[in-house]
Coordinates of C-alpha atoms in Angstrom, one line a residue:
X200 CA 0.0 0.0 0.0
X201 CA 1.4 3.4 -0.6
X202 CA 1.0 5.6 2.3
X203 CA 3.5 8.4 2.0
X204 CA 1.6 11.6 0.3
X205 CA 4.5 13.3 -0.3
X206 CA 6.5 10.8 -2.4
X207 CA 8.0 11.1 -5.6
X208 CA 5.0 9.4 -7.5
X209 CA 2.3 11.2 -5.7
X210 CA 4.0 14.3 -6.7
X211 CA 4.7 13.2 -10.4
X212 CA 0.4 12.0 -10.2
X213 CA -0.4 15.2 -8.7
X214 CA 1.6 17.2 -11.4
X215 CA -0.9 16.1 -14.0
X216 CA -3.0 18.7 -13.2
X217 CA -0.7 21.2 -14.9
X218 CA -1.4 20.9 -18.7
X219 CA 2.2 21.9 -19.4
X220 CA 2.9 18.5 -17.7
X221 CA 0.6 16.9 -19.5
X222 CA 1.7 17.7 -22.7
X223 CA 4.9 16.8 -21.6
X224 CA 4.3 13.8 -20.1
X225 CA 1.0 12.5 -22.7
X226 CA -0.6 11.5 -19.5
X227 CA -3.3 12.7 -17.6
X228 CA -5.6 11.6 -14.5
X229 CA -8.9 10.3 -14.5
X230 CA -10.7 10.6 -11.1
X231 CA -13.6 9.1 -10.0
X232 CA -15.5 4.9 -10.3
X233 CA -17.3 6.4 -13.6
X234 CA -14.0 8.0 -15.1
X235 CA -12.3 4.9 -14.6
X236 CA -14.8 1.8 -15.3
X237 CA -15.0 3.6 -18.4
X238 CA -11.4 4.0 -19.3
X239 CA -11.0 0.1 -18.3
X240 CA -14.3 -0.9 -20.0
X241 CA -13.3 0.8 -23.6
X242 CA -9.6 1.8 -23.8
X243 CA -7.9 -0.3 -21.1
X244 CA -4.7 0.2 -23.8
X245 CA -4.6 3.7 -22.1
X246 CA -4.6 3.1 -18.6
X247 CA -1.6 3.0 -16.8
X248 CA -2.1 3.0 -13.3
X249 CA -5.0 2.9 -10.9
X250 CA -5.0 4.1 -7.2
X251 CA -7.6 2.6 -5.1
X252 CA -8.8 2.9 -1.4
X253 CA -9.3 -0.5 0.5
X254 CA -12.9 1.1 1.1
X255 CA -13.2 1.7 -2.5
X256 CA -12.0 -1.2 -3.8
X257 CA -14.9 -3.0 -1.6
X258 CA -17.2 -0.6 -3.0
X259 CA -16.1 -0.7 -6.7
X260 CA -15.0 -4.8 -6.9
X261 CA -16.0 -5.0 -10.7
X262 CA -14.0 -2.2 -11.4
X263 CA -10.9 -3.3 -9.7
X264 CA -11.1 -6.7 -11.0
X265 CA -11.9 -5.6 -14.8
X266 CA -8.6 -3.6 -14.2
X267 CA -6.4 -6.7 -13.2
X268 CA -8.3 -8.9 -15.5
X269 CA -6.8 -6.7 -18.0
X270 CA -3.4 -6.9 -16.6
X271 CA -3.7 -3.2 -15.2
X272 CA -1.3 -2.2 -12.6
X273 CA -3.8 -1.5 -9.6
X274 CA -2.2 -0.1 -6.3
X275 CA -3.3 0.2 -2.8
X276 CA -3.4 3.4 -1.2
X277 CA -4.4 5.5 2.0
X278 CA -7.2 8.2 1.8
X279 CA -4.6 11.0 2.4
X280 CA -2.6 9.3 -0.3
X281 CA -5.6 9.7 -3.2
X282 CA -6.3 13.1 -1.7
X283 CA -3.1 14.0 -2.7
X284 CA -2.6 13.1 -6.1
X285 CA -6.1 14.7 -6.9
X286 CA -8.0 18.0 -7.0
X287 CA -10.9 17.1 -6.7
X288 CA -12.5 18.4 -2.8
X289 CA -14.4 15.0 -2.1
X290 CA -12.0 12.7 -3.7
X291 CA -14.3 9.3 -4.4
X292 CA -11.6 6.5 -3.3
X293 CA -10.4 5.6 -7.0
X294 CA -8.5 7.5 -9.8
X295 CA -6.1 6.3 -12.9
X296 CA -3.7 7.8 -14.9
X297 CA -3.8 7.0 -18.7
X298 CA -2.3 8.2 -21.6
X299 CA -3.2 11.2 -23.8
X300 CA -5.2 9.6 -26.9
X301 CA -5.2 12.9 -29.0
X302 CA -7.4 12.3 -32.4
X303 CA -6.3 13.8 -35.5
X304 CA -8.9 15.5 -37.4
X305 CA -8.7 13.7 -40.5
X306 CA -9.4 10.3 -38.6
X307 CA -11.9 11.9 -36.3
X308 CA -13.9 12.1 -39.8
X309 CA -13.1 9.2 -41.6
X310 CA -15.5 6.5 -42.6
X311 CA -18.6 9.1 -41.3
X312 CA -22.0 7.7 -42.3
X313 CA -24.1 9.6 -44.8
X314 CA -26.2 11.1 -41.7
X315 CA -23.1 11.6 -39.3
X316 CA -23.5 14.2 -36.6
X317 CA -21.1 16.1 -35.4
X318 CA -20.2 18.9 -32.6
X319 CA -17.8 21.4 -32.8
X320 CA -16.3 23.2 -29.8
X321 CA -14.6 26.7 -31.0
X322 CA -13.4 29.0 -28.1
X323 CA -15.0 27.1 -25.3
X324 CA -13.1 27.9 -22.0
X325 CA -15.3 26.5 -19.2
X326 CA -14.3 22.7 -18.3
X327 CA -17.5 21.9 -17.0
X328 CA -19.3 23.0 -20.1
X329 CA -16.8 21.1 -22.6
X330 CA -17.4 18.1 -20.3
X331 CA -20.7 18.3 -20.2
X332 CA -21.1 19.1 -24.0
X333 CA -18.8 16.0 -24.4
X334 CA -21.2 14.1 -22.7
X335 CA -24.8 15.5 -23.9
X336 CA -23.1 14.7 -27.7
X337 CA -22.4 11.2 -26.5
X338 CA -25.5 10.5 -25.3
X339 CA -27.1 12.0 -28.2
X340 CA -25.0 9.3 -31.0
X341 CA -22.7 11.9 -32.4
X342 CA -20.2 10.6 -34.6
X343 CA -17.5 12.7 -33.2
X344 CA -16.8 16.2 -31.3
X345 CA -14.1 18.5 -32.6
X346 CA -12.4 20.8 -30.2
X347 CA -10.7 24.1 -31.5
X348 CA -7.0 25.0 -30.5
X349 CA -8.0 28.0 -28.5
X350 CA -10.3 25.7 -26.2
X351 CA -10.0 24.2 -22.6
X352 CA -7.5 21.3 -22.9
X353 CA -10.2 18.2 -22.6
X354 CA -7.4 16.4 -20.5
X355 CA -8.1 19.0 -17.7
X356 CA -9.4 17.2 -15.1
X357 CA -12.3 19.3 -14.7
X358 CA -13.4 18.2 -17.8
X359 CA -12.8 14.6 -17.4
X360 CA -14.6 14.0 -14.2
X361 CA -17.4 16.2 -16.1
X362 CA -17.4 13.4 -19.5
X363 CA -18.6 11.2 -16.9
X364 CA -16.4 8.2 -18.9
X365 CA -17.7 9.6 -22.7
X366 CA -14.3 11.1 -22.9
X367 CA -13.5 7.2 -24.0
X368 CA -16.8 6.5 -26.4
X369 CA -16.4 8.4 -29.3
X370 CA -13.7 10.4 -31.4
X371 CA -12.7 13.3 -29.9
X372 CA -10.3 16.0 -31.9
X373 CA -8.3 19.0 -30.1
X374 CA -5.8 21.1 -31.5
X375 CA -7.2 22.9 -35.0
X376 CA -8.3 25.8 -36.1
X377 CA -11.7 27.1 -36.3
X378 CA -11.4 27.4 -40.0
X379 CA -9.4 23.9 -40.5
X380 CA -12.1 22.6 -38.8
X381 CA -14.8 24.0 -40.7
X382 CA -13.3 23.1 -44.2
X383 CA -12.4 19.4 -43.3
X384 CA -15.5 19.3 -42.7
X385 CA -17.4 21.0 -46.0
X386 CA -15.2 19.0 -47.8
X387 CA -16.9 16.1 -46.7
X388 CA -20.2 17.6 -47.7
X389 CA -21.4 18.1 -44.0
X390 CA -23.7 21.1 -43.5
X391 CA -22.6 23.7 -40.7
X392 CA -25.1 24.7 -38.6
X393 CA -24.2 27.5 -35.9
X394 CA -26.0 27.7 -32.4
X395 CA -26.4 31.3 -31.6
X396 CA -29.1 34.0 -30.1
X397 CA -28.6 35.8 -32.8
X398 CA -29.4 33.2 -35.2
X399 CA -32.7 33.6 -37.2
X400 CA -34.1 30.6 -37.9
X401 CA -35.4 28.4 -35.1
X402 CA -34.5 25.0 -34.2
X403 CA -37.8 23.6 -35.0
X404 CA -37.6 24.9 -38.6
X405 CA -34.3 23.7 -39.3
X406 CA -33.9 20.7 -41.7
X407 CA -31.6 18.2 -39.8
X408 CA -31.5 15.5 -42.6
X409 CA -28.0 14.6 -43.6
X410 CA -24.6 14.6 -42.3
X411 CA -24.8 18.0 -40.4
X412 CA -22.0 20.0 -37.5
X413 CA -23.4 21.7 -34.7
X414 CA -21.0 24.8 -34.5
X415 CA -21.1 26.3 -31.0
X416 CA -19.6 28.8 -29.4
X417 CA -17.7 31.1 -26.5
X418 CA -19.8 30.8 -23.4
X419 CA -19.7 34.7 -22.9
X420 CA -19.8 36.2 -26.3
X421 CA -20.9 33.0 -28.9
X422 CA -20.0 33.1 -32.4
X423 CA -18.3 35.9 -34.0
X424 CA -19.4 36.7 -37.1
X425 CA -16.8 35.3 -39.6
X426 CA -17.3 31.9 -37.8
X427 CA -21.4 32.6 -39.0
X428 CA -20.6 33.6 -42.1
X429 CA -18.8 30.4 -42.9
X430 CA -21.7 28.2 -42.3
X431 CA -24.6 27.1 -44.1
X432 CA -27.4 28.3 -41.5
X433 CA -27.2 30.3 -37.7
X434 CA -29.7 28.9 -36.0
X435 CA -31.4 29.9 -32.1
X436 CA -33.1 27.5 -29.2
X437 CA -36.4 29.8 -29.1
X438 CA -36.5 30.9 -25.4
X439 CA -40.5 30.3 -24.4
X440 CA -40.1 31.6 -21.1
X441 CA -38.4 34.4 -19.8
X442 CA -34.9 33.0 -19.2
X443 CA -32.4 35.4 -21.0
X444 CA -30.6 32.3 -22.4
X445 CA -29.4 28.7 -22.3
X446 CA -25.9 28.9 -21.1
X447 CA -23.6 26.5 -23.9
X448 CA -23.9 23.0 -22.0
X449 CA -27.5 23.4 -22.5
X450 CA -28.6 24.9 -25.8
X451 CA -25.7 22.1 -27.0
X452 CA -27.5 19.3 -25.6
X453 CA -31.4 20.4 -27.0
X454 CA -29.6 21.2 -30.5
X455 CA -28.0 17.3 -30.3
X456 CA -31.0 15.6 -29.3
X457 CA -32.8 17.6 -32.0
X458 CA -30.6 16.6 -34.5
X459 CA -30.6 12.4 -33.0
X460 CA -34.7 12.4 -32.9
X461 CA -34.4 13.5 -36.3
X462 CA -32.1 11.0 -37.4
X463 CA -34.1 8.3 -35.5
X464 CA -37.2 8.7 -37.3
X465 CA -35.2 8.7 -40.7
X466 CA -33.9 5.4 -40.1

């Protein structure tokens, strides 16, 4: 068991949570029994350590035996221990440290089908709202989820532990430009379709059939306009009530299922 908080590894875990580490280092930490099932369940070839309490691994058996069943290194260690290596305020007794699975663009788009759906992430800062986008698009059937260059790292553990595990369930891309991004995907004939306020038509009058990209925005200031300019259609969640708006996690997640009821009742 390791018991010493202020080792050399619990210092080289805890370090993760500087990106410039990460980048160094291509690893990253994954806290929490949904992080990690996940990350054993579907990319076990990127895990390279788990930390587990003796109270967690009671609580969290199938996780800890998937891990050695798939010859994971899986170490014992205190509560002050986990704390430690973590930033989380109420860590939850189990955490791993994988390896950076970056996406390039080109293969985040290869071998789409003809009604692929897609989300784009351009200038999105808050972790908890790229997480949670990550997420909504997941559990929508998105085909992939592009994230601009000048957006939260999605390796920040903020936005892990926010995923919920869909960090490891579908293509993710990071590190191009808004308007790489953009043409890679016109090129492969997929309509772009901006979420903003200012947008003028409405959700519910905009033809989802196809292969189309949800382009979404800056949580404080959206879209600028060359970013609407270069898609096919700007289009705004009508507000019913009198909410001022749908902050991004939210308007992404209507847009998404939008888009997956439509493509359900297609096929």
């Amino acid at each position: 068991m390791l018991t010493n908080p202020r080792s050399d590894r619990v210092k080289a875990v805890r370090a993760l949570s500087r990106r410039s580490v990460r980048s160094r280092t291509g690893e990253f930490l994954a806290e929490g029994p949904q992080a990690v099932r996940e990350a054993v369940a579907f990319r076990p070839d990127l895990v390279r350590d788990v930390y587990v309490t003796p109270d967690a691994a009671e609580r969290h058996t199938a996780i800890v035996e998937a891990a050695r069943s798939a010859e994971l290194w899986v170490h014992e260690v205190t509560a002050e221990v986990l704390a430690a290596m973590g930033d989380t305020e109420s860590p939850q007794g189990i955490a791993a440290v994988c390896r950076v699975f970056d996406v390039p663009l080109e293969e985040a788009l290869a071998g789409l089908p003809t009604d692929a759906l897609v989300c784009v992430l351009t200038n999105v800062r808050d972790p908890g709202n790229a997480g949670t986008v990550i997420r909504g698009a997941d559990a929508a059937g998105a085909d992939a989820v592009v994230v601009s260059d000048a957006s939260v790292d999605i390796y920040n553990s903020k936005v892990v532990r926010s995923t919920v595990g869909s960090l490891w369930h579908l293509p993710v891309s990071t590190g191009s430009t808004v308007p790489a991004i953009l043409a890679a995907l016109r090129a492969r004939g997929i309509r772009l379709l901006a979420a903003d306020g200012v947008g003028t038509t409405l959700l519910h009058d905009t033809d989802l059939g196809g292969a189309h990209a949800w382009v979404m925005g800056n949580e404080a200031w959206g879209l600028p306009q060359e970013t609407r300019d270069a898609c096919d259609d700007v289009v705004r969640v009508p507000i019913y009530g009198h909410a001022e708006s749908l902050n991004l996690a939210m308007a992404a997640t209507v847009c998404l299922y939008a888009s997956a009821e439509a493509r359900r009742t297609r096929r």
